[in-house]
CSV table of C-alpha atoms and ligand atoms in Angstrom, one decimal:
chain,number,residue,atom,x,y,z
A,18,MET,CA,2.6,1.3,5.1
A,19,ALA,CA,2.5,-1.6,7.4
A,20,VAL,CA,1.7,-5.3,7.8
A,21,TRP,CA,-0.1,-6.8,10.5
A,22,LEU,CA,0.3,-10.1,8.8
A,23,ALA,CA,2.1,-11.0,5.3
A,24,GLY,CA,1.4,-13.8,3.3
A,25,THR,CA,3.9,-16.6,3.4
A,26,GLY,CA,4.7,-18.6,0.3
A,27,GLN,CA,1.6,-17.0,-1.2
A,28,ALA,CA,4.0,-14.9,-3.9
A,29,GLU,CA,4.8,-18.3,-5.8
A,30,GLY,CA,2.7,-20.0,-8.0
A,31,PRO,CA,0.4,-18.8,-10.9
A,32,ALA,CA,-1.7,-15.5,-10.1
A,33,GLY,CA,-5.1,-16.6,-8.8
A,34,PRO,CA,-8.2,-14.7,-7.2
A,35,VAL,CA,-7.5,-12.8,-4.3
A,36,LEU,CA,-10.7,-11.1,-2.2
A,37,PHE,CA,-9.3,-7.6,-0.9
A,38,LEU,CA,-11.5,-6.5,2.0
A,39,ASP,CA,-12.0,-3.1,4.1
A,40,ARG,CA,-12.3,-4.1,7.6
A,41,ASP,CA,-14.3,-1.4,9.3
A,42,GLY,CA,-17.9,-1.4,8.3
A,43,VAL,CA,-17.4,-4.7,5.9
A,44,VAL,CA,-15.9,-7.4,8.3
A,45,ILE,CA,-16.7,-5.6,11.7
A,46,ARG,CA,-18.9,-3.1,12.7
A,47,ASP,CA,-17.3,0.6,12.2
A,48,CYS,CA,-16.7,1.9,15.4
A,49,ASP,CA,-15.1,5.4,14.8
A,50,TYR,CA,-11.2,5.0,15.7
A,51,LEU,CA,-11.8,1.5,17.2
A,52,ALA,CA,-9.2,0.6,19.9
A,53,ASP,CA,-10.9,-1.6,22.1
A,54,PRO,CA,-10.6,-5.3,21.7
A,55,ALA,CA,-13.7,-5.8,23.5
A,56,ALA,CA,-15.8,-3.5,21.0
A,57,VAL,CA,-15.0,-6.0,18.2
A,58,GLU,CA,-18.3,-7.1,16.4
A,59,ILE,CA,-18.0,-9.4,13.4
A,60,ILE,CA,-20.7,-8.2,11.2
A,61,ALA,CA,-23.4,-11.5,10.8
A,62,GLY,CA,-22.3,-14.1,8.3
A,63,VAL,CA,-19.2,-12.6,7.7
A,64,GLY,CA,-17.1,-15.3,9.2
A,65,ALA,CA,-18.9,-18.1,6.9
A,66,ALA,CA,-18.8,-15.9,3.7
A,67,MET,CA,-14.6,-15.9,4.2
A,68,VAL,CA,-14.8,-19.6,4.4
A,69,ARG,CA,-16.8,-19.8,1.1
A,70,ALA,CA,-14.7,-17.4,-0.5
A,71,ARG,CA,-11.5,-19.4,0.7
A,72,ALA,CA,-13.1,-22.9,-0.3
A,73,ALA,CA,-13.8,-21.5,-4.0
A,74,GLY,CA,-10.0,-20.5,-4.3
A,75,PHE,CA,-9.7,-17.1,-3.1
A,76,ARG,CA,-6.9,-15.7,-0.7
A,77,ILE,CA,-8.4,-13.1,1.6
A,78,VAL,CA,-6.4,-9.8,2.0
A,79,GLY,CA,-7.2,-7.1,4.5
A,80,VAL,CA,-6.7,-3.4,3.5
A,81,SER,CA,-7.3,-1.0,6.0
A,82,ASN,CA,-6.9,3.0,6.5
A,83,GLN,CA,-6.1,3.3,10.5
A,84,SER,CA,-5.4,7.0,10.7
A,85,GLY,CA,-6.5,6.8,14.5
A,86,ILE,CA,-2.8,5.8,15.0
A,87,GLY,CA,-1.5,8.6,13.1
A,88,ARG,CA,-3.4,11.2,14.7
A,89,GLY,CA,-2.8,10.1,18.1
A,90,TYR,CA,-6.0,8.6,19.2
A,91,PHE,CA,-4.6,5.0,19.6
A,92,THR,CA,-1.3,3.1,19.4
A,93,GLU,CA,0.2,0.6,17.1
A,94,ASP,CA,-0.3,-1.8,20.2
A,95,ASP,CA,-3.8,-0.8,20.4
A,96,PHE,CA,-4.5,-1.8,16.8
A,97,GLY,CA,-2.7,-5.0,17.2
A,98,ALA,CA,-5.1,-5.9,20.2
A,99,VAL,CA,-7.9,-5.1,18.1
A,100,MET,CA,-6.8,-7.7,15.1
A,101,ALA,CA,-5.6,-10.3,17.7
A,102,ARG,CA,-9.2,-10.2,19.0
A,103,LEU,CA,-10.7,-10.2,15.6
A,104,ALA,CA,-8.5,-13.1,14.4
A,105,ALA,CA,-9.5,-15.0,17.2
A,106,ASP,CA,-13.3,-14.4,16.7
A,107,LEU,CA,-12.8,-15.3,13.1
A,108,ASP,CA,-11.4,-18.5,14.0
A,109,ARG,CA,-14.4,-19.5,15.8
A,110,PHE,CA,-15.9,-19.6,12.1
A,111,GLY,CA,-12.5,-21.3,10.8
A,112,ALA,CA,-12.0,-18.1,8.7
A,113,ARG,CA,-8.8,-16.1,8.7
A,114,PHE,CA,-7.0,-13.4,6.8
A,115,ASP,CA,-4.1,-14.6,4.5
A,116,GLY,CA,-2.7,-11.2,4.9
A,117,PHE,CA,-3.6,-7.7,6.2
A,118,TYR,CA,-1.9,-4.3,5.2
A,119,TYR,CA,-3.1,-1.1,6.7
A,120,CYS,CA,-2.0,2.6,6.5
A,121,PRO,CA,-1.1,3.9,10.0
A,122,HIS,CA,-0.8,7.4,8.8
A,123,ALA,CA,-2.9,11.1,9.3
A,124,PRO,CA,-4.5,12.2,6.2
A,125,ASP,CA,-2.0,15.1,5.7
A,126,ALA,CA,0.8,12.8,6.6
A,127,GLY,CA,1.5,12.9,2.6
A,128,CYS,CA,1.9,8.9,2.8
A,129,ALA,CA,1.6,6.8,-0.2
A,130,CYS,CA,-0.5,4.2,1.5
A,131,ARG,CA,-4.0,6.1,2.4
A,132,LYS,CA,-6.8,4.7,0.0
A,133,PRO,CA,-7.4,5.4,-2.4
A,134,LEU,CA,-3.8,5.7,-2.9
A,135,ALA,CA,-2.0,2.1,-3.9
A,136,GLY,CA,0.6,1.7,-1.2
A,137,LEU,CA,-1.3,-1.2,0.3
A,138,LEU,CA,-1.7,-3.2,-2.9
A,139,THR,CA,1.9,-2.2,-3.8
A,140,GLU,CA,2.9,-3.8,-0.3
A,141,ALA,CA,0.4,-6.8,-0.8
A,142,ALA,CA,1.9,-7.6,-3.9
A,143,ALA,CA,5.5,-8.4,-2.5
A,144,ASP,CA,3.7,-11.4,-0.8
A,145,PHE,CA,0.8,-12.3,-3.1
A,146,ARG,CA,0.3,-12.9,-7.1
A,147,TRP,CA,-3.3,-12.1,-8.4
A,148,ASP,CA,-5.3,-11.9,-11.3
A,149,PRO,CA,-7.2,-8.7,-11.4
A,150,SER,CA,-9.6,-10.2,-13.6
A,151,LEU,CA,-10.5,-12.7,-11.0
A,152,SER,CA,-9.9,-10.5,-7.9
A,153,TRP,CA,-12.2,-8.2,-6.0
A,154,LEU,CA,-12.1,-5.5,-3.5
A,155,VAL,CA,-15.0,-5.3,-1.2
A,156,GLY,CA,-15.5,-1.7,0.7
A,157,ASP,CA,-18.2,0.5,2.1
A,158,LYS,CA,-16.7,3.9,0.8
A,159,MET,CA,-15.5,5.4,-2.1
A,160,SER,CA,-11.9,5.2,-1.6
A,161,ASP,CA,-12.0,1.6,-1.2
A,162,LEU,CA,-13.6,1.5,-4.7
A,163,GLU,CA,-11.3,3.9,-6.2
A,164,LEU,CA,-8.3,1.7,-5.0
A,165,GLY,CA,-9.9,-1.3,-6.6
A,166,ARG,CA,-10.8,0.3,-9.7
A,167,ALA,CA,-7.3,1.8,-10.4
A,168,ALA,CA,-5.9,-1.6,-9.9
A,169,GLY,CA,-8.5,-3.1,-12.2
A,170,LEU,CA,-10.3,-5.3,-9.6
A,171,GLY,CA,-13.8,-6.2,-9.6
A,172,LEU,CA,-15.5,-3.6,-7.2
A,173,ALA,CA,-18.4,-4.7,-4.2
A,174,LEU,CA,-19.9,-1.7,-2.4
A,175,VAL,CA,-21.7,-2.9,0.9
A,176,ARG,CA,-24.1,-1.2,2.6
A,177,THR,CA,-22.8,-1.9,6.1
A,178,GLY,CA,-20.7,0.9,7.4
A,179,TYR,CA,-21.0,4.1,5.2
A,180,GLY,CA,-22.2,2.0,2.1
A,181,VAL,CA,-25.6,3.7,2.5
A,182,ALA,CA,-24.4,7.1,1.7
A,183,ALA,CA,-21.7,6.0,-0.7
A,184,GLU,CA,-24.1,4.0,-2.9
A,185,SER,CA,-25.4,7.3,-4.9
A,186,ALA,CA,-21.9,8.7,-5.1
A,187,VAL,CA,-20.7,5.2,-6.6
A,188,ARG,CA,-23.6,4.8,-8.8
A,189,LYS,CA,-23.2,8.5,-10.2
A,190,ARG,CA,-19.3,8.0,-10.8
A,191,TRP,CA,-19.4,4.6,-12.6
A,192,PRO,CA,-22.3,3.6,-14.8
A,193,ALA,CA,-23.8,0.1,-14.3
A,194,ASP,CA,-20.5,-2.3,-15.1
A,195,ARG,CA,-20.2,-6.1,-15.1
A,196,ARG,CA,-17.6,-5.6,-12.4
A,197,LEU,CA,-19.4,-3.3,-9.9
A,198,LEU,CA,-21.8,-4.8,-7.6
A,199,VAL,CA,-23.8,-3.3,-4.6
A,200,ALA,CA,-24.9,-5.8,-2.0
A,201,ASP,CA,-26.3,-5.4,1.3
A,202,ASP,CA,-23.2,-7.0,3.5
A,203,LEU,CA,-20.3,-8.9,2.8
A,204,PRO,CA,-21.7,-12.4,2.6
A,205,ALA,CA,-24.1,-11.1,0.0
A,206,ALA,CA,-21.2,-9.5,-1.9
A,207,VAL,CA,-19.5,-13.0,-1.6
A,208,ASP,CA,-22.6,-14.9,-2.9
A,209,ALA,CA,-23.0,-12.6,-6.0
A,210,ILE,CA,-19.3,-12.7,-6.6
A,211,LEU,CA,-19.0,-16.8,-6.4
A,212,ALA,CA,-22.2,-16.9,-8.6
A,213,ARG,CA,-20.4,-15.5,-11.4
A,214,PRO,CA,-19.4,-17.6,-14.3
A,215,GLU,CA,-15.7,-17.8,-13.8
A,216,PHE,CA,-16.1,-19.2,-10.4
A,217,ALA,CA,-19.2,-21.3,-10.9
A,218,ALA,CA,-17.4,-24.7,-11.1
A,219,ASP,CA,-15.1,-24.0,-8.2
A,220,GLY,CA,-17.8,-23.0,-6.2
A,221,LYS,CA,-19.8,-25.9,-6.9
A,222,SER,CA,-17.0,-28.4,-6.0
A,223,SER,CA,-16.3,-26.6,-2.6
B,4,MG,MG1,-14.8,0.8,6.1
B,5,ZN,ZN1,0.0,5.9,5.0
């Protein structure tokens, strides 16, 4: 597994809420095997939504499969250039990731970090402490949600990216559940999470 941004000083103190975000199809438009920084396009409202979540006490941690590296479609440097562009674009909204972990391996590499396997969360746990009952994972694919469910996180499927296709599969897989929601996009998912009783006080005070 690989780390683009390690949380520093986040592993001490009480375990709090962490918002785990898939990147492609959640934070930015999903272009297959994105390797061109000029093609980075933040989904509308995402920067402000990340700011709202941080104001409510969430740390924001990216977890992303980037098999294009292992497949030889692009390099680690290309990935880094895309991430630098994304970070600069988010910064214009005052938004940022607290940590970002990714799997660079091809699907047949037998690694332990390609979602839905748990390696990216294992890596994040070296840098962050979180309370699963207060923490959520937002993704656009079943593999995202499977990772989150295995870790006891709340789950939000968004309809940007692959979400529309994933929705019926998710609804078949898991019955309606207070910690599973489907939202049009990340801003709507964040609003729904922050409206929950356990976050209402923090949400109002920010
Ligand atoms: Mg995705
Ligand atoms: Zn991997």
